[in-house]
Tab-separated table of C-alpha atoms in Angstrom:
chain	number	residue	atom	x	y	z
A	1	MET	CA	24.732	7.789	-14.674
A	2	THR	CA	22.845	11.081	-14.984
A	3	VAL	CA	19.234	10.833	-16.076
A	4	ASP	CA	18.041	13.559	-18.466
A	5	LYS	CA	14.683	15.346	-18.252
A	6	ASN	CA	13.044	13.178	-20.913
A	7	SER	CA	14.063	10.022	-19.048
A	8	VAL	CA	12.740	11.507	-15.791
A	9	ARG	CA	9.364	12.158	-17.435
A	10	ARG	CA	9.322	8.607	-18.763
A	11	ILE	CA	10.281	7.199	-15.354
A	12	ASN	CA	7.523	9.234	-13.697
A	13	ALA	CA	4.970	8.040	-16.250
A	14	VAL	CA	5.834	4.341	-15.955
A	15	SER	CA	5.962	4.650	-12.161
A	16	TYR	CA	2.448	6.091	-12.079
A	17	LEU	CA	1.205	3.369	-14.451
A	18	ALA	CA	2.860	0.694	-12.310
A	19	MET	CA	1.305	2.128	-9.149
A	20	ALA	CA	-2.152	2.151	-10.745
A	21	THR	CA	-1.647	-1.478	-11.755
A	22	LEU	CA	-0.577	-2.477	-8.240
A	23	GLY	CA	-3.596	-0.677	-6.790
A	24	MET	CA	-5.864	-2.484	-9.221
A	25	TYR	CA	-4.345	-5.837	-8.273
A	26	LEU	CA	-4.544	-5.264	-4.517
A	27	SER	CA	-8.126	-4.044	-4.707
A	28	ALA	CA	-9.039	-7.024	-6.906
A	29	TYR	CA	-7.739	-9.299	-4.162
A	30	GLN	CA	-9.695	-7.337	-1.572
A	31	TYR	CA	-12.807	-7.399	-3.777
A	32	ALA	CA	-12.506	-11.157	-4.293
A	33	LEU	CA	-11.983	-12.022	-0.635
A	34	ALA	CA	-15.694	-12.191	0.198
A	35	ASP	CA	-16.314	-14.502	-2.781
A	36	ILE	CA	-13.343	-16.681	-1.840
A	37	THR	CA	-14.538	-16.872	1.760
A	38	ALA	CA	-18.043	-17.911	0.670
A	39	GLU	CA	-16.773	-20.378	-1.946
A	40	PHE	CA	-14.579	-22.240	0.535
A	41	SER	CA	-16.837	-21.701	3.595
A	42	LEU	CA	-14.023	-20.043	5.554
A	43	TYR	CA	-14.303	-18.692	9.100
A	44	ALA	CA	-13.198	-15.114	9.803
A	45	TRP	CA	-9.825	-16.273	11.190
A	46	ALA	CA	-9.165	-18.258	8.008
A	47	SER	CA	-9.923	-15.191	5.890
A	48	GLY	CA	-7.411	-13.310	8.004
A	49	LEU	CA	-4.862	-16.057	7.318
A	50	LEU	CA	-5.491	-15.740	3.565
A	51	ILE	CA	-4.798	-11.995	3.823
A	52	ALA	CA	-1.620	-12.747	5.755
A	53	MET	CA	-0.445	-15.126	3.014
A	54	HIS	CA	-0.636	-12.256	0.542
A	55	PHE	CA	1.830	-10.253	2.625
A	56	ALA	CA	4.092	-13.069	3.845
A	57	ALA	CA	6.611	-13.026	0.975
A	58	SER	CA	6.431	-9.218	0.986
A	59	PHE	CA	8.139	-9.269	4.371
A	60	PHE	CA	11.232	-11.081	3.078
A	61	ILE	CA	11.601	-10.127	-0.585
A	62	PRO	CA	11.690	-6.261	-0.650
A	63	PRO	CA	14.650	-5.841	1.762
A	64	ALA	CA	16.698	-8.441	-0.131
A	65	ALA	CA	15.706	-6.957	-3.494
A	66	GLY	CA	16.509	-3.436	-2.256
A	67	GLU	CA	19.956	-4.547	-1.117
A	68	ILE	CA	20.576	-6.089	-4.549
A	69	ALA	CA	19.278	-2.995	-6.367
A	70	ASP	CA	21.620	-0.711	-4.392
A	71	ARG	CA	24.544	-2.958	-5.325
A	72	VAL	CA	23.888	-3.836	-8.992
A	73	GLY	CA	21.142	-1.433	-10.115
A	74	ARG	CA	17.343	-1.319	-10.202
A	75	LYS	CA	16.626	-2.494	-13.730
A	76	PRO	CA	17.273	-6.248	-13.296
A	77	VAL	CA	15.368	-6.229	-10.018
A	78	LEU	CA	12.383	-4.376	-11.463
A	79	LEU	CA	12.218	-6.527	-14.591
A	80	ALA	CA	12.347	-9.730	-12.572
A	81	CYS	CA	9.586	-8.498	-10.241
A	82	PHE	CA	7.294	-7.316	-13.045
A	83	LEU	CA	7.569	-10.681	-14.786
A	84	CYS	CA	7.049	-12.532	-11.514
A	85	ALA	CA	3.975	-10.449	-10.688
A	86	ALA	CA	2.544	-11.023	-14.157
A	87	LEU	CA	3.196	-14.749	-14.423
A	88	SER	CA	2.596	-15.996	-10.874
A	89	ARG	CA	-1.197	-15.726	-10.719
A	90	SER	CA	-2.548	-18.973	-9.357
A	91	ILE	CA	-6.274	-19.493	-9.076
A	92	VAL	CA	-6.097	-23.147	-8.048
A	93	LEU	CA	-3.210	-22.601	-5.615
A	94	LEU	CA	-4.444	-19.212	-4.484
A	95	ALA	CA	-2.330	-18.986	-1.358
A	96	LEU	CA	0.892	-19.793	-3.243
A	97	GLY	CA	0.008	-17.246	-5.931
A	98	ALA	CA	-0.657	-14.658	-3.246
A	99	LEU	CA	2.739	-15.317	-1.674
A	100	ILE	CA	4.697	-14.910	-4.902
A	101	THR	CA	2.728	-12.008	-6.297
A	102	GLY	CA	2.613	-10.146	-3.005
A	103	GLY	CA	6.401	-10.193	-2.737
A	104	ALA	CA	6.877	-9.034	-6.320
A	105	ALA	CA	4.241	-6.301	-6.071
A	106	ASN	CA	5.686	-4.839	-2.865
A	107	THR	CA	9.191	-4.857	-4.340
A	108	ILE	CA	7.943	-2.992	-7.412
A	109	GLU	CA	6.209	-0.446	-5.192
A	110	SER	CA	9.262	0.115	-2.992
A	111	SER	CA	11.721	0.350	-5.877
A	112	MET	CA	9.467	2.615	-7.942
A	113	SER	CA	8.922	4.887	-4.937
A	114	SER	CA	12.673	5.094	-4.351
A	115	LEU	CA	13.187	5.802	-8.059
A	116	LEU	CA	10.646	8.627	-8.026
A	117	SER	CA	12.349	10.206	-5.009
A	118	GLN	CA	15.793	9.997	-6.581
A	119	CYS	CA	14.660	11.439	-9.929
A	120	ASN	CA	12.585	14.246	-8.376
A	121	PRO	CA	14.656	15.448	-5.381
A	122	ASP	CA	13.008	18.888	-5.243
A	123	GLU	CA	9.446	17.535	-5.493
A	124	GLU	CA	9.681	14.341	-3.477
A	125	PRO	CA	6.470	14.704	-1.383
A	126	ARG	CA	4.485	15.789	-4.460
A	127	VAL	CA	5.478	12.868	-6.701
A	128	MET	CA	5.138	10.390	-3.840
A	129	ASN	CA	1.570	11.539	-3.160
A	130	LEU	CA	0.775	11.550	-6.883
A	131	SER	CA	2.099	8.013	-7.267
A	132	GLN	CA	-0.173	6.880	-4.454
A	133	MET	CA	-3.074	8.796	-5.989
A	134	TYR	CA	-2.624	6.622	-9.100
A	135	PHE	CA	-2.425	3.570	-6.838
A	136	CYS	CA	-5.775	4.569	-5.333
A	137	GLY	CA	-7.206	5.195	-8.801
A	138	GLY	CA	-6.410	1.611	-9.756
A	139	ALA	CA	-7.853	0.416	-6.447
A	140	VAL	CA	-11.109	2.313	-7.091
A	141	LEU	CA	-11.376	0.758	-10.534
A	142	SER	CA	-11.255	-2.895	-9.450
A	143	PRO	CA	-14.553	-3.166	-7.507
A	144	LEU	CA	-16.364	-1.072	-10.128
A	145	TYR	CA	-14.824	-3.164	-12.905
A	146	GLY	CA	-15.754	-6.320	-10.985
A	147	ALA	CA	-19.365	-5.202	-10.589
A	148	LEU	CA	-19.544	-4.495	-14.341
A	149	LEU	CA	-18.066	-7.898	-15.194
A	150	ALA	CA	-20.603	-9.615	-12.937
A	151	ARG	CA	-23.424	-8.221	-15.086
A	152	PHE	CA	-22.026	-10.193	-18.017
A	153	GLY	CA	-21.526	-13.381	-16.027
A	154	LEU	CA	-17.772	-12.862	-15.600
A	155	ASP	CA	-15.878	-12.978	-12.310
A	156	TRP	CA	-12.886	-11.315	-10.675
A	157	ARG	CA	-10.434	-13.535	-12.597
A	158	VAL	CA	-10.857	-11.229	-15.588
A	159	ILE	CA	-9.484	-8.357	-13.465
A	160	TYR	CA	-6.381	-10.452	-12.805
A	161	ALA	CA	-5.928	-11.059	-16.536
A	162	THR	CA	-6.128	-7.315	-17.149
A	163	VAL	CA	-3.500	-6.646	-14.498
A	164	ILE	CA	-1.168	-9.255	-16.049
A	165	LEU	CA	-1.313	-7.465	-19.406
A	166	ILE	CA	-0.557	-4.026	-17.916
A	167	ALA	CA	2.303	-5.425	-15.804
A	168	LEU	CA	3.959	-6.811	-18.927
A	169	VAL	CA	3.606	-3.426	-20.652
A	170	CYS	CA	5.311	-1.764	-17.647
A	171	ALA	CA	8.145	-4.296	-17.809
A	172	ALA	CA	8.685	-3.527	-21.500
A	173	ILE	CA	8.870	0.223	-20.805
A	174	VAL	CA	11.328	-0.241	-17.931
A	175	ALA	CA	13.532	-2.442	-20.116
A	176	GLN	CA	13.946	0.445	-22.592
A	177	THR	CA	14.419	3.267	-20.055
A	178	ALA	CA	17.716	4.592	-18.641
A	179	LEU	CA	17.629	4.437	-14.829
A	180	PRO	CA	19.956	6.046	-12.257
A	181	ALA	CA	23.042	4.021	-11.426
A	182	ALA	CA	23.390	2.159	-8.135
A	183	PRO	CA	25.211	4.066	-5.348
A	184	PRO	CA	28.935	3.390	-4.774
A	185	ARG	CA	29.568	-0.039	-3.284
A	186	GLY	CA	29.894	-0.116	0.488
A	187	LYS	CA	31.050	-2.724	2.968
A	188	GLY	CA	28.774	-4.810	5.126
A	189	LEU	CA	25.026	-5.252	5.007
A	190	TYR	CA	23.323	-1.996	4.001
A	191	PHE	CA	20.153	-2.829	5.907
A	192	GLY	CA	22.124	-3.422	9.109
A	193	ARG	CA	23.628	0.053	8.702
A	194	ILE	CA	20.326	1.912	8.561
A	195	LEU	CA	18.739	-0.130	11.346
A	196	ARG	CA	21.010	1.772	13.726
A	197	ARG	CA	19.260	5.056	12.875
A	198	PRO	CA	16.419	5.913	15.365
A	199	PHE	CA	14.292	7.899	12.890
A	200	TYR	CA	14.380	5.028	10.410
A	201	LEU	CA	13.178	2.673	13.155
A	202	LEU	CA	10.278	5.060	13.797
A	203	MET	CA	9.377	4.929	10.099
A	204	LEU	CA	9.415	1.123	10.263
A	205	ALA	CA	7.036	1.142	13.250
A	206	GLY	CA	4.819	3.743	11.590
A	207	MET	CA	4.565	1.750	8.366
A	208	PHE	CA	3.838	-1.456	10.296
A	209	LEU	CA	0.792	0.177	11.889
A	210	TYR	CA	-0.280	2.102	8.803
A	211	VAL	CA	-0.432	-0.849	6.402
A	212	GLY	CA	-2.225	-2.882	9.042
A	213	ILE	CA	-4.818	-0.095	9.269
A	214	GLU	CA	-5.141	0.373	5.523
A	215	GLU	CA	-5.482	-3.308	4.719
A	216	SER	CA	-7.788	-4.067	7.634
A	217	ALA	CA	-10.152	-1.304	6.532
A	218	ALA	CA	-10.023	-2.494	2.921
A	219	PHE	CA	-9.962	-6.294	3.242
A	220	TRP	CA	-12.644	-6.323	5.933
A	221	SER	CA	-14.840	-3.696	4.238
A	222	GLY	CA	-17.256	-6.327	2.909
A	223	THR	CA	-17.560	-7.858	6.375
A	224	TYR	CA	-17.866	-4.534	8.192
A	225	ALA	CA	-20.597	-3.538	5.722
A	226	GLN	CA	-22.805	-6.138	7.413
A	227	MET	CA	-23.174	-3.753	10.371
A	228	ALA	CA	-25.016	-1.344	8.060
A	229	GLY	CA	-26.960	-3.886	6.039
A	230	GLU	CA	-26.297	-5.779	2.827
A	231	GLY	CA	-25.710	-4.356	-0.631
A	232	ILE	CA	-22.968	-1.769	-0.087
A	233	GLU	CA	-19.867	-4.009	-0.101
A	234	SER	CA	-18.482	-2.957	-3.502
A	235	ALA	CA	-19.454	0.682	-2.977
A	236	LEU	CA	-17.808	0.767	0.454
A	237	LEU	CA	-14.458	-0.410	-0.904
A	238	ALA	CA	-14.679	1.963	-3.879
A	239	VAL	CA	-15.445	5.063	-1.776
A	240	TYR	CA	-12.636	4.176	0.645
A	241	TRP	CA	-10.040	4.129	-2.132
A	242	PHE	CA	-11.645	7.124	-3.861
A	243	GLY	CA	-11.375	9.146	-0.645
A	244	MET	CA	-7.759	8.113	-0.247
A	245	GLY	CA	-6.956	9.069	-3.850
A	246	ALA	CA	-8.606	12.472	-3.390
A	247	GLY	CA	-6.657	13.020	-0.175
A	248	ARG	CA	-3.349	12.242	-1.855
A	249	LEU	CA	-4.134	14.490	-4.807
A	250	LEU	CA	-4.901	17.358	-2.423
A	251	VAL	CA	-1.794	16.790	-0.296
A	252	SER	CA	0.395	16.646	-3.418
A	253	ARG	CA	-0.252	20.388	-3.741
A	254	VAL	CA	0.907	21.129	-0.185
A	255	LYS	CA	4.575	21.879	0.500
A	256	ARG	CA	4.733	22.638	4.227
A	257	ARG	CA	3.821	20.986	7.548
A	258	LEU	CA	3.090	17.649	5.910
A	259	GLY	CA	4.080	15.801	9.085
A	260	LEU	CA	1.483	17.677	11.134
A	261	ILE	CA	-1.110	17.193	8.388
A	262	THR	CA	-0.432	13.440	8.473
A	263	ILE	CA	-0.921	13.274	12.252
A	264	ALA	CA	-4.132	15.337	12.089
A	265	GLY	CA	-5.427	13.128	9.279
A	266	LEU	CA	-4.918	9.989	11.343
A	267	ALA	CA	-6.859	11.564	14.214
A	268	LEU	CA	-9.722	12.498	11.881
A	269	SER	CA	-9.758	8.977	10.437
A	270	ALA	CA	-10.139	7.534	13.952
A	271	VAL	CA	-13.059	9.887	14.595
A	272	SER	CA	-14.703	8.726	11.349
A	273	PHE	CA	-14.476	5.096	12.438
A	274	GLY	CA	-15.985	6.071	15.779
A	275	VAL	CA	-18.953	7.744	14.071
A	276	MET	CA	-19.523	4.564	12.067
A	277	LEU	CA	-19.773	2.588	15.288
A	278	ALA	CA	-22.342	5.036	16.660
A	279	PHE	CA	-24.494	5.392	13.510
A	280	ARG	CA	-24.770	2.039	11.788
A	281	SER	CA	-26.553	3.157	8.617
A	282	ALA	CA	-25.498	2.606	5.007
A	283	ALA	CA	-25.243	6.366	4.383
A	284	ALA	CA	-23.059	6.930	7.464
A	285	PHE	CA	-20.802	4.045	6.481
A	286	LEU	CA	-20.295	5.309	2.930
A	287	VAL	CA	-19.590	8.899	3.987
A	288	CYS	CA	-17.342	7.993	6.920
A	289	TYR	CA	-15.419	5.299	5.041
A	290	ALA	CA	-14.665	7.816	2.292
A	291	LEU	CA	-13.646	10.411	4.913
A	292	ALA	CA	-11.463	7.863	6.729
A	293	GLY	CA	-9.632	7.070	3.491
A	294	PHE	CA	-9.289	10.769	2.663
A	295	ALA	CA	-7.920	11.652	6.100
A	296	VAL	CA	-5.402	8.813	6.375
A	297	ALA	CA	-4.104	9.377	2.820
A	298	PRO	CA	-0.878	11.333	3.570
A	299	ALA	CA	0.512	8.703	5.951
A	300	TRP	CA	1.996	6.200	3.469
A	301	PRO	CA	3.728	8.771	1.224
A	302	MET	CA	5.167	10.696	4.170
A	303	LEU	CA	6.428	7.545	5.877
A	304	MET	CA	8.185	6.640	2.617
A	305	VAL	CA	9.629	10.156	2.363
A	306	GLY	CA	10.853	9.902	5.963
A	307	ALA	CA	12.430	6.503	5.324
A	308	GLY	CA	14.118	7.885	2.216
A	309	LYS	CA	15.617	10.767	4.198
A	310	ALA	CA	16.838	8.400	6.901
A	311	GLY	CA	18.473	6.104	4.326
A	312	SER	CA	19.374	8.498	1.522
A	313	ASP	CA	22.741	6.782	0.969
A	314	VAL	CA	21.069	3.412	0.223
A	315	PRO	CA	17.625	4.395	-1.121
A	316	ASP	CA	16.365	1.011	-2.362
A	317	THR	CA	17.467	-0.768	0.802
A	318	ALA	CA	15.673	1.845	2.919
A	319	ALA	CA	12.508	1.574	0.804
A	320	GLY	CA	12.596	-2.230	0.831
A	321	GLY	CA	12.943	-2.325	4.607
A	322	VAL	CA	10.029	-0.010	5.260
A	323	MET	CA	7.883	-1.964	2.775
A	324	ALA	CA	8.748	-5.154	4.675
A	325	ALA	CA	7.618	-3.503	7.918
A	326	GLY	CA	4.362	-2.566	6.215
A	327	SER	CA	3.941	-6.134	4.988
A	328	ALA	CA	4.375	-7.389	8.550
A	329	GLY	CA	1.561	-5.058	9.585
A	330	GLY	CA	-0.520	-6.273	6.662
A	331	MET	CA	0.020	-9.847	7.806
A	332	LEU	CA	-0.469	-9.530	11.537
A	333	ILE	CA	-3.027	-6.794	12.174
A	334	PRO	CA	-5.835	-8.042	9.854
A	335	PHE	CA	-5.234	-11.593	11.096
A	336	PHE	CA	-5.484	-10.416	14.711
A	337	LEU	CA	-8.664	-8.471	13.921
A	338	GLY	CA	-10.079	-11.651	12.398
A	339	LEU	CA	-9.414	-13.469	15.662
A	340	VAL	CA	-11.098	-10.650	17.609
A	341	GLN	CA	-14.093	-10.744	15.291
A	342	THR	CA	-14.453	-14.504	15.741
A	343	ALA	CA	-14.202	-14.214	19.529
A	344	ALA	CA	-16.035	-10.947	20.255
A	345	GLY	CA	-17.912	-9.882	17.112
A	346	LEU	CA	-17.746	-7.240	14.403
A	347	ARG	CA	-18.115	-4.201	16.641
A	348	ALA	CA	-15.185	-5.216	18.850
A	349	SER	CA	-12.976	-5.782	15.805
A	350	PHE	CA	-13.911	-2.423	14.306
A	351	ALA	CA	-13.393	-0.594	17.619
A	352	LEU	CA	-9.903	-2.108	17.874
A	353	LEU	CA	-9.149	-0.874	14.337
A	354	ALA	CA	-10.051	2.674	15.424
A	355	ALA	CA	-7.807	2.317	18.485
A	356	ILE	CA	-4.861	1.291	16.281
A	357	VAL	CA	-5.358	4.452	14.196
A	358	VAL	CA	-5.149	6.512	17.411
A	359	LEU	CA	-1.951	4.677	18.358
A	360	GLU	CA	-0.403	5.559	14.979
A	361	ALA	CA	-1.251	9.242	15.431
A	362	VAL	CA	0.258	9.288	18.930
A	363	LEU	CA	3.428	7.498	17.828
A	364	LEU	CA	4.151	9.962	15.017
A	365	GLY	CA	3.008	12.916	17.118
A	366	PHE	CA	5.739	12.247	19.673
A	367	SER	CA	8.448	12.567	16.996
A	368	ARG	CA	9.711	16.138	16.742
A	369	GLU	CA	11.594	15.300	13.552
A	370	PHE	CA	8.420	13.979	11.882
A	371	ARG	CA	6.341	16.954	13.027
A	372	GLN	CA	8.825	19.656	12.042
A	373	ASN	CA	11.015	18.301	9.239
A	374	LEU	CA	8.440	16.670	6.958
């Protein structure tokens, strides 16, 4: 089925709205983590486990959903995930709600990213960066929205209610929009086919590290803020996502050497974290956290673009697999940093985070295909 220009515009618009909603949800969870930790008197390792629960279902669901979408079409998969994300909020059973919603949210993000690539083949890096700019915009909004709600005696649960409403609106728009048809049916497991491609494996490893970095910096922002003094927790998370959104907006205007720009950005982000370790003031933290987010911004979109190129014949399967790799990083790396913090303190945990950013830059830097073809 060919999608006309009006449908492409509609798909782009609902994709951007969905990404903003997912960013708002994720940041709300990050914003609430400190309150949850205090409410239940959790140790740092237990907070890390709660983060891991959010990503656990995201490891299994997106690859399976991508395989289904490539066989029967995206619309039933997207509709099911939007409804699941909207209706599975659980305040009492927070961990169970995080499992279900995390899987649905990551599937929406992977399928929408694949859809944007397929509908905009000549502008793939631009629309991918723009979609993530909207994601960051939603993420910036949550802590600011939460701080405003607190002035009126309301808590972060109101943010969740807002996200539910927007998710249902997105589902209604998708239900009425013509989407590209699934690719021709093939034999065997699609995911097994693309796992034999070396560049796709590199994208999986890169996304594993990247999401671990992104979520560690975001989820632990309130805790890391303690090194600079109290009172900047909400601002630190907001400037991090604002910097990332600004970086993605800027990169969306660039058409060449995006692989090299991504590698350089990771290196600059590591330097920013190093400066924060050396100068533990509130001003240094705010400036460097914003710069770290800005510099690391191109990594997620370009890893998705690379995965899409490696699995162009089965786009949703490729996107679902790389999202699962990212979810594994989101589960394991923050949890491991929580263990390090418990055993060796905040500075050791933060220094390890900077080292992981360096590792990501080196890994991608060794790939000639990533440096020259993206």
